[in-house]
Short mmCIF file of C-alpha atoms in Angstrom, two decimals:
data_model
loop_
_atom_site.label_atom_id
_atom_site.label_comp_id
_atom_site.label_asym_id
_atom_site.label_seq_id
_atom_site.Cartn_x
_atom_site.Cartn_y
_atom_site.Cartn_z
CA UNK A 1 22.53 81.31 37.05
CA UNK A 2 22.28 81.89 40.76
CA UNK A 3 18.92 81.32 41.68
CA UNK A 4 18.79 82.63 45.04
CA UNK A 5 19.24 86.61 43.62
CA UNK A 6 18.01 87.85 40.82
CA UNK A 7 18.64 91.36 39.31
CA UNK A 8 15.36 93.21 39.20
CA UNK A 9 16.56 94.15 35.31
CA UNK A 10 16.01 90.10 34.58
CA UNK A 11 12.90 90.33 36.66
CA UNK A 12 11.87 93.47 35.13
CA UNK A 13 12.60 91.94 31.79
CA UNK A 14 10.69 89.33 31.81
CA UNK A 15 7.74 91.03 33.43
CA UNK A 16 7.85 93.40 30.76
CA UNK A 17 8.37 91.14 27.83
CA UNK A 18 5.64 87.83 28.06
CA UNK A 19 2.21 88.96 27.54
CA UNK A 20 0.59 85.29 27.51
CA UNK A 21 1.03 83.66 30.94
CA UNK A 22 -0.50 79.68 31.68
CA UNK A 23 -0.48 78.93 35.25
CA UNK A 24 -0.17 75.49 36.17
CA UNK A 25 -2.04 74.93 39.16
CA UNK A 26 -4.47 77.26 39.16
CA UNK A 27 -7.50 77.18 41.66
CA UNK A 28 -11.07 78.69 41.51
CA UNK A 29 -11.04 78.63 45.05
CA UNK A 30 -11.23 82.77 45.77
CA UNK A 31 -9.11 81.96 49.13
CA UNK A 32 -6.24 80.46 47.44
CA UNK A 33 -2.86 82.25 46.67
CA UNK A 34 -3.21 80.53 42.78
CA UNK A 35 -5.96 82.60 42.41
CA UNK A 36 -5.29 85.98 43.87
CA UNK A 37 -2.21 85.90 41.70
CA UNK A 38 -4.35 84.64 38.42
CA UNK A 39 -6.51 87.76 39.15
CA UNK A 40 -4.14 89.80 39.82
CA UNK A 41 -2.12 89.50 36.75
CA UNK A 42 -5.60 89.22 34.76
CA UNK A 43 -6.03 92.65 36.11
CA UNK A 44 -2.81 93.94 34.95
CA UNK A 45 -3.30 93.15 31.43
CA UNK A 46 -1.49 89.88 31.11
CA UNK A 47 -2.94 87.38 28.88
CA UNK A 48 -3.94 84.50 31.84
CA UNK A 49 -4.52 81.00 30.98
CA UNK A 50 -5.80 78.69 33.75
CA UNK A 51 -3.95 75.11 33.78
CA UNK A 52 -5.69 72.44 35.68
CA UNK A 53 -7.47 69.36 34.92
CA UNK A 54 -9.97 69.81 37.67
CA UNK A 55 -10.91 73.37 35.81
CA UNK A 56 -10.45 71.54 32.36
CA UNK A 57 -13.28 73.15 29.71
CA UNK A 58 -14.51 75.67 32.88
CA UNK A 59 -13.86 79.63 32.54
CA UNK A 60 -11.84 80.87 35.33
CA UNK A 61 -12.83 84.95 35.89
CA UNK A 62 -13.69 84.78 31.81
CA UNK A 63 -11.04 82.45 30.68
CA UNK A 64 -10.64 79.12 29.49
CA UNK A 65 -9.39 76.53 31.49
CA UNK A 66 -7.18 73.29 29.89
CA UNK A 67 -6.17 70.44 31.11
CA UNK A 68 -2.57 70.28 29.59
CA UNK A 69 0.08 72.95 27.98
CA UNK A 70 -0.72 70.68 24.96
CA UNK A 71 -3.94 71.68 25.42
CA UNK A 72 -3.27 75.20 24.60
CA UNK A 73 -4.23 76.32 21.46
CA UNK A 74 -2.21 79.49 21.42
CA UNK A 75 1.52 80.58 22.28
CA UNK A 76 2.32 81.28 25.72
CA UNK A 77 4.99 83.20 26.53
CA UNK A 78 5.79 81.95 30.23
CA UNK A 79 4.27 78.93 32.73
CA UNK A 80 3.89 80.00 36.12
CA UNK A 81 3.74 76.93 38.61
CA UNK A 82 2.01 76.54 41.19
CA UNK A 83 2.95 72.99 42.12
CA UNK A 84 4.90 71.40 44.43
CA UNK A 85 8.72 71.13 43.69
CA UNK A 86 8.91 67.55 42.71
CA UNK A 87 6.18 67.79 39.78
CA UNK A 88 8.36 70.84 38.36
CA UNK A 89 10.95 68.58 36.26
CA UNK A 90 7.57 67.06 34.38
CA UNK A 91 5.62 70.03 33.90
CA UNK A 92 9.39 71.28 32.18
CA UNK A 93 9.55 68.06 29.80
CA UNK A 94 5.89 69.50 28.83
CA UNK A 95 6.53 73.00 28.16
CA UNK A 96 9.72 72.10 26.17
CA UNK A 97 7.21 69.98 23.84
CA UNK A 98 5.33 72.93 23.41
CA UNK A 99 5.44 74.34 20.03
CA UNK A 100 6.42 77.32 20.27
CA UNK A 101 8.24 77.06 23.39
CA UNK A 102 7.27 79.37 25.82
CA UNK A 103 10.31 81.55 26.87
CA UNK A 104 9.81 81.29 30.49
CA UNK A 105 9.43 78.55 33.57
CA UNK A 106 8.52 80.77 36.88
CA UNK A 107 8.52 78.96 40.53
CA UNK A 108 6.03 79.96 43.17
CA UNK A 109 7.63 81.14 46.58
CA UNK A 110 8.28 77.74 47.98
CA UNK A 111 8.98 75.98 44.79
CA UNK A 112 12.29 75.17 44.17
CA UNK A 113 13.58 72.76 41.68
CA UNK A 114 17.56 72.60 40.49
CA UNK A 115 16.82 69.91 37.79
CA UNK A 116 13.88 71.42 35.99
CA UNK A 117 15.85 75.08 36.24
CA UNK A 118 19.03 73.03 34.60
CA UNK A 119 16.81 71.30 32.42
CA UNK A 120 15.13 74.81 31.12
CA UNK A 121 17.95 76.79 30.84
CA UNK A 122 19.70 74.06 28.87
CA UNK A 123 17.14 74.48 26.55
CA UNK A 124 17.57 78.23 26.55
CA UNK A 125 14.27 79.27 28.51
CA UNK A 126 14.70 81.87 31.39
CA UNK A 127 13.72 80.39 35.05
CA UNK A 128 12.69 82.09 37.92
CA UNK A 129 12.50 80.16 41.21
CA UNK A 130 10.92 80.86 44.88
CA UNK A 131 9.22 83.99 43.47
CA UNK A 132 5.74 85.54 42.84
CA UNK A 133 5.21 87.46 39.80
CA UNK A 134 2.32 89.43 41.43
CA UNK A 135 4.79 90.19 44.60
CA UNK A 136 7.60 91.38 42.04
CA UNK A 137 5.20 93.24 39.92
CA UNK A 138 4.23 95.23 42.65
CA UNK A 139 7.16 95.82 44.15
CA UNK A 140 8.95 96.68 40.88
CA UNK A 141 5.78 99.13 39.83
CA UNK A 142 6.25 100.53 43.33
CA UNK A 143 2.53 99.94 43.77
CA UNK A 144 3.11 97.83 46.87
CA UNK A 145 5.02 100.75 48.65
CA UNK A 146 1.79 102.77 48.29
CA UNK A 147 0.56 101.59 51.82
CA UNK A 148 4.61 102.05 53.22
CA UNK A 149 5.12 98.03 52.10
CA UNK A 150 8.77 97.30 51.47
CA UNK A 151 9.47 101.20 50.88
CA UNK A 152 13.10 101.04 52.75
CA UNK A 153 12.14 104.77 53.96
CA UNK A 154 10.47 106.24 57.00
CA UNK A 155 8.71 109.37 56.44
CA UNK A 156 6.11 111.35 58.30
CA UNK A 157 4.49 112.81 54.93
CA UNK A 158 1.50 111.01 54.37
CA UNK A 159 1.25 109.15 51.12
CA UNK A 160 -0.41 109.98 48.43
CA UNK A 161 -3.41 107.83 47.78
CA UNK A 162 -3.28 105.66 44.41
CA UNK A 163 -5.52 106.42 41.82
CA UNK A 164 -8.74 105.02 41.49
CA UNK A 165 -9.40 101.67 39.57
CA UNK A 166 -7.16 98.65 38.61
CA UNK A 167 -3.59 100.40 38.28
CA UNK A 168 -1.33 99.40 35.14
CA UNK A 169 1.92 100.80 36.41
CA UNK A 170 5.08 101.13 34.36
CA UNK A 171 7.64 98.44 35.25
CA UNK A 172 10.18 100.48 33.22
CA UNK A 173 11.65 103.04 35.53
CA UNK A 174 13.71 102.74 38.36
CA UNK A 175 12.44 101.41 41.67
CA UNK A 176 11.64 103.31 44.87
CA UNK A 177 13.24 100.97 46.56
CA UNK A 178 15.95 102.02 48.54
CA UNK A 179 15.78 105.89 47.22
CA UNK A 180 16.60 108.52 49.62
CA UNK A 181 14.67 111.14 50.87
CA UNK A 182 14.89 115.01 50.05
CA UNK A 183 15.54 115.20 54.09
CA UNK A 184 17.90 112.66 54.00
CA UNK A 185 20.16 114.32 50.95
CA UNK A 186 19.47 117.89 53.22
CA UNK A 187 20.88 116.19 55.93
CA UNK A 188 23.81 114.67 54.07
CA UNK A 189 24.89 117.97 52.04
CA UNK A 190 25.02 119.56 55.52
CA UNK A 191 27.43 117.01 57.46
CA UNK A 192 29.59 117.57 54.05
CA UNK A 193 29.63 120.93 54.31
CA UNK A 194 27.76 122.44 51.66
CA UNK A 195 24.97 123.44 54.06
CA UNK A 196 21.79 123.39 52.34
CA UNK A 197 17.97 124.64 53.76
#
């Protein structure tokens, strides 16, 4: 698989599918990207398991915090690390001893490891590498183009504000991303021809 593009249906199916996430590396320290993401996904109505054995029998924003994967005493369904790239390829050896296997190894932005990704996918897990799930949620719910992030279009209409309270958007329509603009079809129907108001 290439790992420097990924289709945002492989994203989108994965994001869509796992509903028990373990995040390896995991801080409690409220400034840290480990734990905005943690939150953030907590939020969303993933299933978040905190993996650190500095956190190891703490609760982290209500839940429990191992150790280990082998610590886990339920299925997970994907390990998001938040390690540097050389402790990938051992944290891999542990999640393929997992029983059940969980179905998918995720790399931070940053993290990038070709042997662990070989290593996974030759054991038939998916692997995502120097990406955030909370960045690809969001951009794949179109909640992040809410405040005009990563939109692709200018308008002068103002946006629409989101709705109150922690949003759980659908990641199973297309993106806005890219979409044109009523104005911008207008404009194209008249340089073809077919005029238009």
């Amino acid at each position: 698989m290439n790992h420097d593009h990924y289709d945002d249906t492989y994203i989108r199916g994965i994001l869509t599918t796992v509903k028990t996430i373990a995040v390896v590396g995991v801080s409690a320290n409220i400034s840290r990207p480990s734990y905005f993401v943690f939150k953030y996904l907590l939020e969303r109505g993933y299933k978040m398991i905190p993996v650190n054995p500095g956190l190891a029998g703490q609760h982290l924003l209500g839940r429990m915090a191992y150790a280990t994967l082998f610590d886990i005493p339920e299925p997970i369904d994907m390990v998001d690390v938040f390690r540097a790239s050389q402790h990938v390829p051992a944290i891999v050896v542990e999640a393929l001893q997992v029983q059940p296997r969980p179905r998918v190894i995720w790399m931070q932005l940053r993290i990038r490891n070709e042997e662990a990704a070989g290593l996974a996918e030759a054991n038939g897990l998916n692997v995502v590498m120097n990406r955030c799930p909370k960045i690809e949620y969001g951009r794949l719910s179109s909640e992040i183009s809410w405040m005009g992030v990563n939109s692709r279009t200018l308008s002068a209409k103002r946006a629409k504000p989101p709705p109150r309270g922690v949003q759980r958007l659908s990641l199973d329509r297309v993106t806005m991303a890219g979409g044109t603009t009523d104005a911008a079809e207008r404009a194209s129907r008249r340089s073809d021809g077919q005029g238009g108001s």
